[in-house]
mmCIF file of C-alpha atoms in Angstrom:
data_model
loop_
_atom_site.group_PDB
_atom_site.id
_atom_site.type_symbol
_atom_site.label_atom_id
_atom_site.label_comp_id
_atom_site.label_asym_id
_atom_site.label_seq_id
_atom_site.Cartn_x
_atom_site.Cartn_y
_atom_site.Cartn_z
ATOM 1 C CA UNK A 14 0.000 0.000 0.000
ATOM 2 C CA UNK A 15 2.383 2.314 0.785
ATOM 3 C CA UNK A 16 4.899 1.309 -2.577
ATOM 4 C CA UNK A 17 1.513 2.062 -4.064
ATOM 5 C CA UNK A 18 0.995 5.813 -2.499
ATOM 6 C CA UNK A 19 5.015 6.223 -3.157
ATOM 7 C CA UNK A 20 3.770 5.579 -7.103
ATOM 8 C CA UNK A 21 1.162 7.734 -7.239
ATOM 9 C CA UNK A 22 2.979 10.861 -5.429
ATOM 10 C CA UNK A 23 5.620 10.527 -8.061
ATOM 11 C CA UNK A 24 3.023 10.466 -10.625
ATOM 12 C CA UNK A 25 2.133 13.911 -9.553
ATOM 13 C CA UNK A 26 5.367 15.435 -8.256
ATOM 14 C CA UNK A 27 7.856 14.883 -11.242
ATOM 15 C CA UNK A 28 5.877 16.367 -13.809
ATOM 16 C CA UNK A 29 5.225 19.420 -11.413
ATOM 17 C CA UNK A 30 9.392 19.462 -10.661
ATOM 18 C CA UNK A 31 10.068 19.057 -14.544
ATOM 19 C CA UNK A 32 7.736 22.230 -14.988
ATOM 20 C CA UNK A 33 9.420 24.642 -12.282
ATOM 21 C CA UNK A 34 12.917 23.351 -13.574
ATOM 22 C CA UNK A 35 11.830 24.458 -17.446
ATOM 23 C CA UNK A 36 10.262 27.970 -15.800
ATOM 24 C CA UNK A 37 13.892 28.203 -14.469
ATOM 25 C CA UNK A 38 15.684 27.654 -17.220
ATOM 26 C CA UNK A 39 13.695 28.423 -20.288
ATOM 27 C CA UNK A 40 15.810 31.483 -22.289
ATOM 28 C CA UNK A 41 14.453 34.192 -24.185
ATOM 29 C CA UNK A 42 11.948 35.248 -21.192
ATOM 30 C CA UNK A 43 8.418 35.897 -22.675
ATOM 31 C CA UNK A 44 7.761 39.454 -23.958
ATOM 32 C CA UNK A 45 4.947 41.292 -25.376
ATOM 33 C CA UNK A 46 6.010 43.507 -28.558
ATOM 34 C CA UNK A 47 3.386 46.179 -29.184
ATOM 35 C CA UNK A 48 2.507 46.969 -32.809
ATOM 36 C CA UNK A 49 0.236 49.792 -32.965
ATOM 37 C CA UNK A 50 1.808 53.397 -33.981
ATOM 38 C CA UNK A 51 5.008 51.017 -35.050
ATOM 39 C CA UNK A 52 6.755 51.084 -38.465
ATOM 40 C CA UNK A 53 6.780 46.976 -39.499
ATOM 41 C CA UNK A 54 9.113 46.998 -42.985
ATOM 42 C CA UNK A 55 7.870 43.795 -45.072
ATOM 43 C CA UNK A 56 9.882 42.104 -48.225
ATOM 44 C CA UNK A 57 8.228 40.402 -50.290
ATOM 45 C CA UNK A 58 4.798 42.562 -49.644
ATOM 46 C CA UNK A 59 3.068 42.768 -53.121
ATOM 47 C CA UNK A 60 1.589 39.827 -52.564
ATOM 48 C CA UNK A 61 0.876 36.172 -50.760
ATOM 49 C CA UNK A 62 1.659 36.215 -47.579
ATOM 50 C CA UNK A 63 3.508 39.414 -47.640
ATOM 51 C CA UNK A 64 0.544 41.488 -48.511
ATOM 52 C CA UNK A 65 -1.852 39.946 -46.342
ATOM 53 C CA UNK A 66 0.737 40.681 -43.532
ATOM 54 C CA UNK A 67 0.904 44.362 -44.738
ATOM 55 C CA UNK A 68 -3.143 44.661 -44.755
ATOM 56 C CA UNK A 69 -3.172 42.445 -41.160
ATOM 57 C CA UNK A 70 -0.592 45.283 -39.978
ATOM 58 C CA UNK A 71 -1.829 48.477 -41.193
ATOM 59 C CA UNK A 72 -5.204 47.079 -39.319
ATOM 60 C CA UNK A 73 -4.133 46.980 -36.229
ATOM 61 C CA UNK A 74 -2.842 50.369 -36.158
ATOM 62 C CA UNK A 75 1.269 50.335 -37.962
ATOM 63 C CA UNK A 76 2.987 52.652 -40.455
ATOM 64 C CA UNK A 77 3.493 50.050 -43.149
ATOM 65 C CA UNK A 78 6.336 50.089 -45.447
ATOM 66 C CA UNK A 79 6.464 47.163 -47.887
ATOM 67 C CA UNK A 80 9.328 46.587 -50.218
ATOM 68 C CA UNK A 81 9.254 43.844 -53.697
ATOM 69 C CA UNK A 82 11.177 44.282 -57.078
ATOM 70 C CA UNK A 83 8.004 45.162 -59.233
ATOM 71 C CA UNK A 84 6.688 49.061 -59.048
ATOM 72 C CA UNK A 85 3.576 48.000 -60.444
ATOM 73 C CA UNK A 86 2.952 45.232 -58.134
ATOM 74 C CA UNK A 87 3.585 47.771 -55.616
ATOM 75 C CA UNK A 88 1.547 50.091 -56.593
ATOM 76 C CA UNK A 89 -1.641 47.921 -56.835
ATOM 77 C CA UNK A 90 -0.796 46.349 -53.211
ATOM 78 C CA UNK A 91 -0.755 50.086 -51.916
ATOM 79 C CA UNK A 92 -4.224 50.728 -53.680
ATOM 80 C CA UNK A 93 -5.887 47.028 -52.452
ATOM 81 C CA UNK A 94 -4.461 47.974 -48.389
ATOM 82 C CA UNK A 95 -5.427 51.664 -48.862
ATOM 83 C CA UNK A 96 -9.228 50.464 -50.015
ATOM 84 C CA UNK A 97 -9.705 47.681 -47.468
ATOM 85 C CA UNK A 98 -8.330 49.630 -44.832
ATOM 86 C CA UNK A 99 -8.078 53.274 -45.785
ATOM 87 C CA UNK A 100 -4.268 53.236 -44.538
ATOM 88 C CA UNK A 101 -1.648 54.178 -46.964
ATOM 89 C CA UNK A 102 1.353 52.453 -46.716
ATOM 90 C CA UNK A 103 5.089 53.219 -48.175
ATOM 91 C CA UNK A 104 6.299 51.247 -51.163
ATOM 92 C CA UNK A 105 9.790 50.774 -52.488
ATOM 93 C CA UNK A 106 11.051 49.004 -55.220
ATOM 94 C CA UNK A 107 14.443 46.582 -54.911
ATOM 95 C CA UNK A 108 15.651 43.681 -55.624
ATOM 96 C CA UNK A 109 17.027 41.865 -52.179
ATOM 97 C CA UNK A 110 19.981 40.369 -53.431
ATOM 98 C CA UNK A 111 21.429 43.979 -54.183
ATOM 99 C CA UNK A 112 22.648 44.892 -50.981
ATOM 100 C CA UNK A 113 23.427 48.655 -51.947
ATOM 101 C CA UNK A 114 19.360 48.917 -53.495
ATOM 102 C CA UNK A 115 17.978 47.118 -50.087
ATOM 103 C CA UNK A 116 20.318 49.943 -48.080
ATOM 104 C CA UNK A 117 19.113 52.793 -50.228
ATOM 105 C CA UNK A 118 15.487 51.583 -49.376
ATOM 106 C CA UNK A 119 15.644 50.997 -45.702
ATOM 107 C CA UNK A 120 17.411 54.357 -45.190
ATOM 108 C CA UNK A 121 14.331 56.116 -47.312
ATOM 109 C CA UNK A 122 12.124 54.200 -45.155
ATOM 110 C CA UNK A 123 13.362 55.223 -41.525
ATOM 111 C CA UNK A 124 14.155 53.289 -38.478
ATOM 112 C CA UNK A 125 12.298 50.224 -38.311
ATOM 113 C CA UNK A 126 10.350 48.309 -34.962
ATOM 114 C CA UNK A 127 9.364 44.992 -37.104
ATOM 115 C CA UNK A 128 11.100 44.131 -39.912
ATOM 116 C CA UNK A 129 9.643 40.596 -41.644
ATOM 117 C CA UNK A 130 11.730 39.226 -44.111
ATOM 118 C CA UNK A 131 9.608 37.473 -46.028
ATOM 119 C CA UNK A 132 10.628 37.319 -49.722
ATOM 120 C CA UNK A 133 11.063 33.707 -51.400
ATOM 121 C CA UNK A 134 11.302 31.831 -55.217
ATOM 122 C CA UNK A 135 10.486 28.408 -55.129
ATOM 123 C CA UNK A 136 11.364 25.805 -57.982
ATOM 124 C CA UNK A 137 10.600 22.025 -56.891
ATOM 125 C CA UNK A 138 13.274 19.964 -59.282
ATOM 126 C CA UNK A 139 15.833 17.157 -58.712
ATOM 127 C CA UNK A 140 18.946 18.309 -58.496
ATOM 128 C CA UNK A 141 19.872 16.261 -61.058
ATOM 129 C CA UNK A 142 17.994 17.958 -63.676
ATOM 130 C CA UNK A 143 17.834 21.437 -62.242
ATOM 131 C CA UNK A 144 20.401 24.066 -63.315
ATOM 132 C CA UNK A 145 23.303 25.687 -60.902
ATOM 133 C CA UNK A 146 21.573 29.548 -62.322
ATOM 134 C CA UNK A 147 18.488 28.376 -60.798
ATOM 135 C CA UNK A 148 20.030 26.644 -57.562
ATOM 136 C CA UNK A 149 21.748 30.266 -57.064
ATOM 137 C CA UNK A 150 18.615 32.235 -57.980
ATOM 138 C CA UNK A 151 16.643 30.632 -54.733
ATOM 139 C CA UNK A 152 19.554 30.279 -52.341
ATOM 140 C CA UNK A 153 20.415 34.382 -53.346
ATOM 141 C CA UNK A 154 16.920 35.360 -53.105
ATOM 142 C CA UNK A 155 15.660 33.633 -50.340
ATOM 143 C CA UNK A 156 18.693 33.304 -47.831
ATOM 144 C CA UNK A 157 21.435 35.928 -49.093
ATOM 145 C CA UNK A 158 18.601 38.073 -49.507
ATOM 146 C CA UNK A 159 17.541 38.133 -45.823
ATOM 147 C CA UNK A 160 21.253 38.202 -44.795
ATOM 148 C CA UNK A 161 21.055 41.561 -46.759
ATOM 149 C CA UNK A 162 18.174 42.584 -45.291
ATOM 150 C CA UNK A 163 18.676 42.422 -41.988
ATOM 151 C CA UNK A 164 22.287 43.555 -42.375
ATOM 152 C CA UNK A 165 20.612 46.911 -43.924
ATOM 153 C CA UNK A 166 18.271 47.010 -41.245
ATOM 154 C CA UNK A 167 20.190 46.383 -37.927
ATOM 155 C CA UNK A 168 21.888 49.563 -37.242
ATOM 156 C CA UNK A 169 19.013 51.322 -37.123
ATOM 157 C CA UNK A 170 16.485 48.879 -35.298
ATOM 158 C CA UNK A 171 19.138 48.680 -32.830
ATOM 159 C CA UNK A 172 19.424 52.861 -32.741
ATOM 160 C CA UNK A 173 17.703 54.245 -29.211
ATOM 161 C CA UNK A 174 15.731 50.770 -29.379
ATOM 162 C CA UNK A 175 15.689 51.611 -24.798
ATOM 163 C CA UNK A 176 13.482 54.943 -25.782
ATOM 164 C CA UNK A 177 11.402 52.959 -28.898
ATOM 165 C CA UNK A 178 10.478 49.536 -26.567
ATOM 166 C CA UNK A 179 11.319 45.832 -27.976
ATOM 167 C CA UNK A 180 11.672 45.275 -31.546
ATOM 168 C CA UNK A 181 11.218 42.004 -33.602
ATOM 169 C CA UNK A 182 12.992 40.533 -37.193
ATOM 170 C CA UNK A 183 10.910 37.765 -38.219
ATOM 171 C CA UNK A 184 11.920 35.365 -41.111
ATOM 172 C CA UNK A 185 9.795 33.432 -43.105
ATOM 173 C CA UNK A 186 11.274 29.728 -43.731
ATOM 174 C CA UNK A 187 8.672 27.211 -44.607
ATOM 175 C CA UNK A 188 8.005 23.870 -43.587
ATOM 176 C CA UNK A 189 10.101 22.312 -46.218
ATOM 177 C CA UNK A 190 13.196 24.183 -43.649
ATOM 178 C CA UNK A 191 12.074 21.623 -40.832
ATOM 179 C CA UNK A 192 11.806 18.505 -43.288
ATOM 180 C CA UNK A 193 13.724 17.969 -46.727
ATOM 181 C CA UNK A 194 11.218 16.557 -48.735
ATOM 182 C CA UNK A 195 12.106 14.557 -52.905
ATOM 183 C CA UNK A 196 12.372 17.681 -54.978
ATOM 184 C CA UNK A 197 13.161 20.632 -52.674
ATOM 185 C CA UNK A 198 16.648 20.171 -52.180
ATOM 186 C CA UNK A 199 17.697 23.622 -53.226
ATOM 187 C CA UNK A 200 14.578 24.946 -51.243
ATOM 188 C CA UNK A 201 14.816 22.955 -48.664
ATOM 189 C CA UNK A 202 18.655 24.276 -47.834
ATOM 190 C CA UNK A 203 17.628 27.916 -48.446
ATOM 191 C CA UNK A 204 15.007 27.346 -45.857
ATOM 192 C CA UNK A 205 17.096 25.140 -43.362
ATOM 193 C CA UNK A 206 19.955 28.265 -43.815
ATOM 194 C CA UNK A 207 17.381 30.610 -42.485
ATOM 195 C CA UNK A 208 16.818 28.859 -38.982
ATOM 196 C CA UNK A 209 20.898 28.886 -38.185
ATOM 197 C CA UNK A 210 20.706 32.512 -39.116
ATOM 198 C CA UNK A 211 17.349 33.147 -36.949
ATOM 199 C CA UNK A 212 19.037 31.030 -34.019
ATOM 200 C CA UNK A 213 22.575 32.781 -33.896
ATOM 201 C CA UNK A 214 21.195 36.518 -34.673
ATOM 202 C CA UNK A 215 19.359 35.821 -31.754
ATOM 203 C CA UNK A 216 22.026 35.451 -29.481
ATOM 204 C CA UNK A 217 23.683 38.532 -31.128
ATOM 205 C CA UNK A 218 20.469 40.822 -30.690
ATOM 206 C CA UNK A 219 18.657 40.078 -27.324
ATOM 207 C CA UNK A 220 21.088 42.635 -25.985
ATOM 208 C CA UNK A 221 19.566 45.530 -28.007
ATOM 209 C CA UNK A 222 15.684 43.962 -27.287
ATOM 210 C CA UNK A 223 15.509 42.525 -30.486
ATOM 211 C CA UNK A 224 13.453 39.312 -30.736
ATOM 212 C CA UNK A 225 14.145 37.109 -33.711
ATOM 213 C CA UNK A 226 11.122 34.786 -34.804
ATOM 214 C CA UNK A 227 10.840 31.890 -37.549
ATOM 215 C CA UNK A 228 7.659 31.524 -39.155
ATOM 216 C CA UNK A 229 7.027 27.871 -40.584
ATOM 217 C CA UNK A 230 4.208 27.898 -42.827
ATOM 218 C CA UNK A 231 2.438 24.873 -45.237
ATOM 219 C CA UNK A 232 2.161 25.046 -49.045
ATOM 220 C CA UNK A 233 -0.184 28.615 -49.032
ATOM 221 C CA UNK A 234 -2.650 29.616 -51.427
ATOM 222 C CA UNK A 235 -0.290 31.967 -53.455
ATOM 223 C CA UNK A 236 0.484 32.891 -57.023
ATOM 224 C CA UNK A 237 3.964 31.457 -56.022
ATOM 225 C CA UNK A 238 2.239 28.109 -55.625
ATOM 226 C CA UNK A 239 0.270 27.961 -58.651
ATOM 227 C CA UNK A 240 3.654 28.472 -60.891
ATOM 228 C CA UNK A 241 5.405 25.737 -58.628
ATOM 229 C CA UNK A 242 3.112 23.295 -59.285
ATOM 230 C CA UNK A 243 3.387 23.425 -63.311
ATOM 231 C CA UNK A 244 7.198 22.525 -62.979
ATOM 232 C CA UNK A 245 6.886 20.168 -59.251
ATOM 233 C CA UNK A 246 7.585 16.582 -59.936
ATOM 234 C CA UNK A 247 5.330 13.375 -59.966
ATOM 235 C CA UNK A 248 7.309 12.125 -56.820
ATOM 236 C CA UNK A 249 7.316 15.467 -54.724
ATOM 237 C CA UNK A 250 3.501 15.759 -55.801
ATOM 238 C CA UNK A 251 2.957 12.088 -53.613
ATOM 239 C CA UNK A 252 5.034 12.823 -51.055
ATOM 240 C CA UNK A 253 3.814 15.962 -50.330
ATOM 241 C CA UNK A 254 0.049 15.512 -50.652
ATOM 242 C CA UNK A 255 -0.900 14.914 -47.143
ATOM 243 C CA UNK A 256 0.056 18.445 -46.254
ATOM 244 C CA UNK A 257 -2.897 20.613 -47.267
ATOM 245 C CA UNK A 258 -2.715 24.314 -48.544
ATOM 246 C CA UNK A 259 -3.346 27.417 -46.307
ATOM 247 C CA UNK A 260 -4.967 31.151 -47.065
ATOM 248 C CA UNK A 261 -2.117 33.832 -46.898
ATOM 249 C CA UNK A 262 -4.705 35.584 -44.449
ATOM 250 C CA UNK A 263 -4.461 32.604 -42.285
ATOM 251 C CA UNK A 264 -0.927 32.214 -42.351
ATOM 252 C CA UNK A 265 -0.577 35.952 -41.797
ATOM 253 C CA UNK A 266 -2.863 36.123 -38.768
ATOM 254 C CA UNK A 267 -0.943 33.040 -37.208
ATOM 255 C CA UNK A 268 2.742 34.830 -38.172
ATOM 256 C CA UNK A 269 1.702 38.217 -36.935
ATOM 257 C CA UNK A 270 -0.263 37.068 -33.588
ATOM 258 C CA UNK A 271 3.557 34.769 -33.243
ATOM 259 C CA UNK A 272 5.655 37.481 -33.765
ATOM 260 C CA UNK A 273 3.594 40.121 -31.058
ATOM 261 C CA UNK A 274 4.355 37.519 -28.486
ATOM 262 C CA UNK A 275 8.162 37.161 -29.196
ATOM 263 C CA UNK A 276 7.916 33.344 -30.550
ATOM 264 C CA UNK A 277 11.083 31.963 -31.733
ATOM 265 C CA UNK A 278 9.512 28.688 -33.448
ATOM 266 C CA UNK A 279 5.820 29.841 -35.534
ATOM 267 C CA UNK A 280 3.776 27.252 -36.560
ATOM 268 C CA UNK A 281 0.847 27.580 -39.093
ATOM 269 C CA UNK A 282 -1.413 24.232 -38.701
ATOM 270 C CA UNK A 283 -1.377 21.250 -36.227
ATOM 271 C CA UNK A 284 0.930 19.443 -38.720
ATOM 272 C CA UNK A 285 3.581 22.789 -38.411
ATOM 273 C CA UNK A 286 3.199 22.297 -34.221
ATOM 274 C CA UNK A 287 4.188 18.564 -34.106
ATOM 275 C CA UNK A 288 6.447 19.415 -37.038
ATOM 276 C CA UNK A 289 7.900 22.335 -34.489
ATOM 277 C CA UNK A 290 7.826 19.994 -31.732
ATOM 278 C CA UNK A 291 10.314 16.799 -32.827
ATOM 279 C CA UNK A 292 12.837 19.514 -34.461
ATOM 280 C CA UNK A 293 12.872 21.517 -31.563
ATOM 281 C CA UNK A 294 16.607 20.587 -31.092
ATOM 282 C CA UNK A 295 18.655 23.454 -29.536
ATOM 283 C CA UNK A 296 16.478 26.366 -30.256
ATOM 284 C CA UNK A 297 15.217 28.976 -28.313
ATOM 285 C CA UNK A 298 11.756 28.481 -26.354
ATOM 286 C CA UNK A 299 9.995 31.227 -24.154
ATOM 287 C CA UNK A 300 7.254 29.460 -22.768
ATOM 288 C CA UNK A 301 8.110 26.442 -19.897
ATOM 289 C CA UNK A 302 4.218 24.745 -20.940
ATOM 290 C CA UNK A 303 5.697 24.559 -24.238
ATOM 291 C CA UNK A 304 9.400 23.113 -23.338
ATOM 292 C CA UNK A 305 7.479 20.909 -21.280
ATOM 293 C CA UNK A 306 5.102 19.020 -24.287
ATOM 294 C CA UNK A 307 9.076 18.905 -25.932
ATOM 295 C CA UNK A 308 10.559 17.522 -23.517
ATOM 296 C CA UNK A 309 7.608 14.785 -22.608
ATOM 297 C CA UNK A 310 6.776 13.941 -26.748
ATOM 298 C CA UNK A 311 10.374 14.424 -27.776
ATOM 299 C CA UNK A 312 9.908 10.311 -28.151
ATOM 300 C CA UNK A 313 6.574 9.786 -29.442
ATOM 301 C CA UNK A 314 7.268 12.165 -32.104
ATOM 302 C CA UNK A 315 10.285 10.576 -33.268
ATOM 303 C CA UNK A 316 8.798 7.410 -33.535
ATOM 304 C CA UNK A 317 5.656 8.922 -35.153
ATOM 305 C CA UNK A 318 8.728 10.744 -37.402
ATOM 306 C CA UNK A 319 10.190 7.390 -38.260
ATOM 307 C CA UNK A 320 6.681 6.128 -39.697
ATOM 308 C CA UNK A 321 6.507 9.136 -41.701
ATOM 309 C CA UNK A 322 9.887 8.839 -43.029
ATOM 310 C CA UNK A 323 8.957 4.720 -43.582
ATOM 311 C CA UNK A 324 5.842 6.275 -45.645
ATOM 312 C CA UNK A 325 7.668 8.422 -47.834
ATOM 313 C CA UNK A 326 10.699 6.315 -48.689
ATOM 314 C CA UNK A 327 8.261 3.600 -49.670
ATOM 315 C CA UNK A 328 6.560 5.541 -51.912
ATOM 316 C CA UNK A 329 9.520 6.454 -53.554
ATOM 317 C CA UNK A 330 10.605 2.739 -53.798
ATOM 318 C CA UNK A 331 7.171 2.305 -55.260
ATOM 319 C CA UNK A 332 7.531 5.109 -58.210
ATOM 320 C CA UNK A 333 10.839 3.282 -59.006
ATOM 321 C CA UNK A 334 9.466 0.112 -59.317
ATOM 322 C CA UNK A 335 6.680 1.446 -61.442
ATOM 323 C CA UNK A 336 8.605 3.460 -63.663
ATOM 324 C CA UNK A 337 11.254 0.660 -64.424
ATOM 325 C CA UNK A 338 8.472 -1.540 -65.614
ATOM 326 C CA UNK A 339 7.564 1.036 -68.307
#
């Protein structure tokens, strides 16, 4: 009876010690990073997710500044925010990957509170077939293009940032930069690239009250998406089809609400949170509740991680088999 009581009072007490421990020791501390009245600077803001982050913003109350390489695109993004919301937001027109254009632009702009970094190019292709231009094209655009970025940007988020409260650099990887999936391989590194950047600037800038965040989101309802499925292959296609599409608005609202709170790791859907969850690895986490379902699944989720990998490689074993008996 008593070996019995013994069990049961451990039942209850190590989960309760395992939470105070992760309150102890769980780095960045939470924060709260107002937006109203607050200049957020998007990339990639003419449209997707980028404009429906730029419409979210300027809704709740932010000077807007949105930056893509097309004027024209610009200009209708400025008219669609200024009609749904009657907010007119600032516009400039750069390519990312030209350091001294992005530097021109953020100095026009003015100090910034949120900058999202948020532009991307996506071409699913073996690596086999697809070309070294086009391997450069996505890793320039979508990871030496936020290097440039947020180099541009830095000095002067980090300017009298005591007098101007917490600010926040959000980057928008994708959940092909938690899992490298048959077809994304140049993707998939761009994306994977972006979390060690996320993960060391934010050792470099919680000093100045800078909070980095990483925004994971699904395939999204984009015109991005509708060009990478003419070119994505039969195999990727399969692999890939359990993973549903998102709204940009949806994916915005979940980014934004994540970034406001100081998240490190954003998820979009349930599949992005256990996704989060097993590649949780060495990052950052603010909230102990959530440290603790990391710590306590950390071995369900592998297994369940194993199955999926099982899933996919057999599928692939399957279009091989197929195909060779053409």
């Amino acid at each position: 009876m008593a070996d019995s009581n013994l069990f049961y009072i451990s039942l209850v007490l190590l989960p309760l010690i395992l939470l105070f421990l992760l309150f102890l020791i769980t780095r960045p501390r939470p924060i709260q990073i107002p937006i109203k009245k607050r200049h957020i600077f998007i990339t990639g803001g003419s449209s997707g997710i980028g404009l429906a982050l730029a419409h979210r913003a300027a809704s709740e109350g932010a000077r807007v500044s949105i930056l893509s390489r097309s004027i024209d695109k610009l200009e209708e993004a400025k008219n669609a925010i200024r009609q749904s919301t009657g907010i007119d937001v600032a516009i400039f027109a750069a390519d990312v990957r030209d350091f001294e254009a992005v530097q021109r632009a953020v100095d026009e702009a003015g100090p910034i509170d949120f900058l999202v970094v948020n532009q991307g190019v996506f071409v699913a292709q073996e690596l086999e077939e697809q070309k070294l231009e086009e391997v450069r094209f996505i890793i320039d655009v979508n990871l030496m293009g936020s290097f440039n970025m947020i180099k541009a940007a830095l000095p002067g988020m980090k300017r009298s940032r005591k007098d101007r409260g917490p600010g926040s650099i959000a980057l928008m990887s994708s959940q092909a930069g938690q899992v490298g999936i048959y077809g994304y391989t140049a993707y998939s590194a761009s994306k994977f690239g972006l979390r060690g950047l996320a993960e060391a600037l934010q050792q470099e800038v919680i000093g100045d009250n800078i909070h980095v965040s990483l925004v994971f989101p699904p395939d999204t309802e984009t015109p991005g998406l509708t060009e990478e499925n003419k070119r994505k292959p039969q195999l990727t296609s399969i692999i890939a089809a359990s993973s549903g599409a998102m709204k940009a608005d949806e994916v915005a609202k979940k980014a934004l609400d994540g970034i406001k709170s100081g998240s490190f790791t954003i998820p979009c859907n349930s599949e992005g949170i256990l996704l989060a969850i097993a590649t949780a690895g060495l990052s950052p986490q603010r909230s102990y509740l959530m440290a603790f379902v990391e710590v306590v699944a950390a071995g369900t989720l592998r297994i369940a991680a194993l199955c999926f990998q099982w899933n996919w490689y057999g599928s692939i074993e399957k279009w091989h088999m197929q195909k060779n008996r053409t």
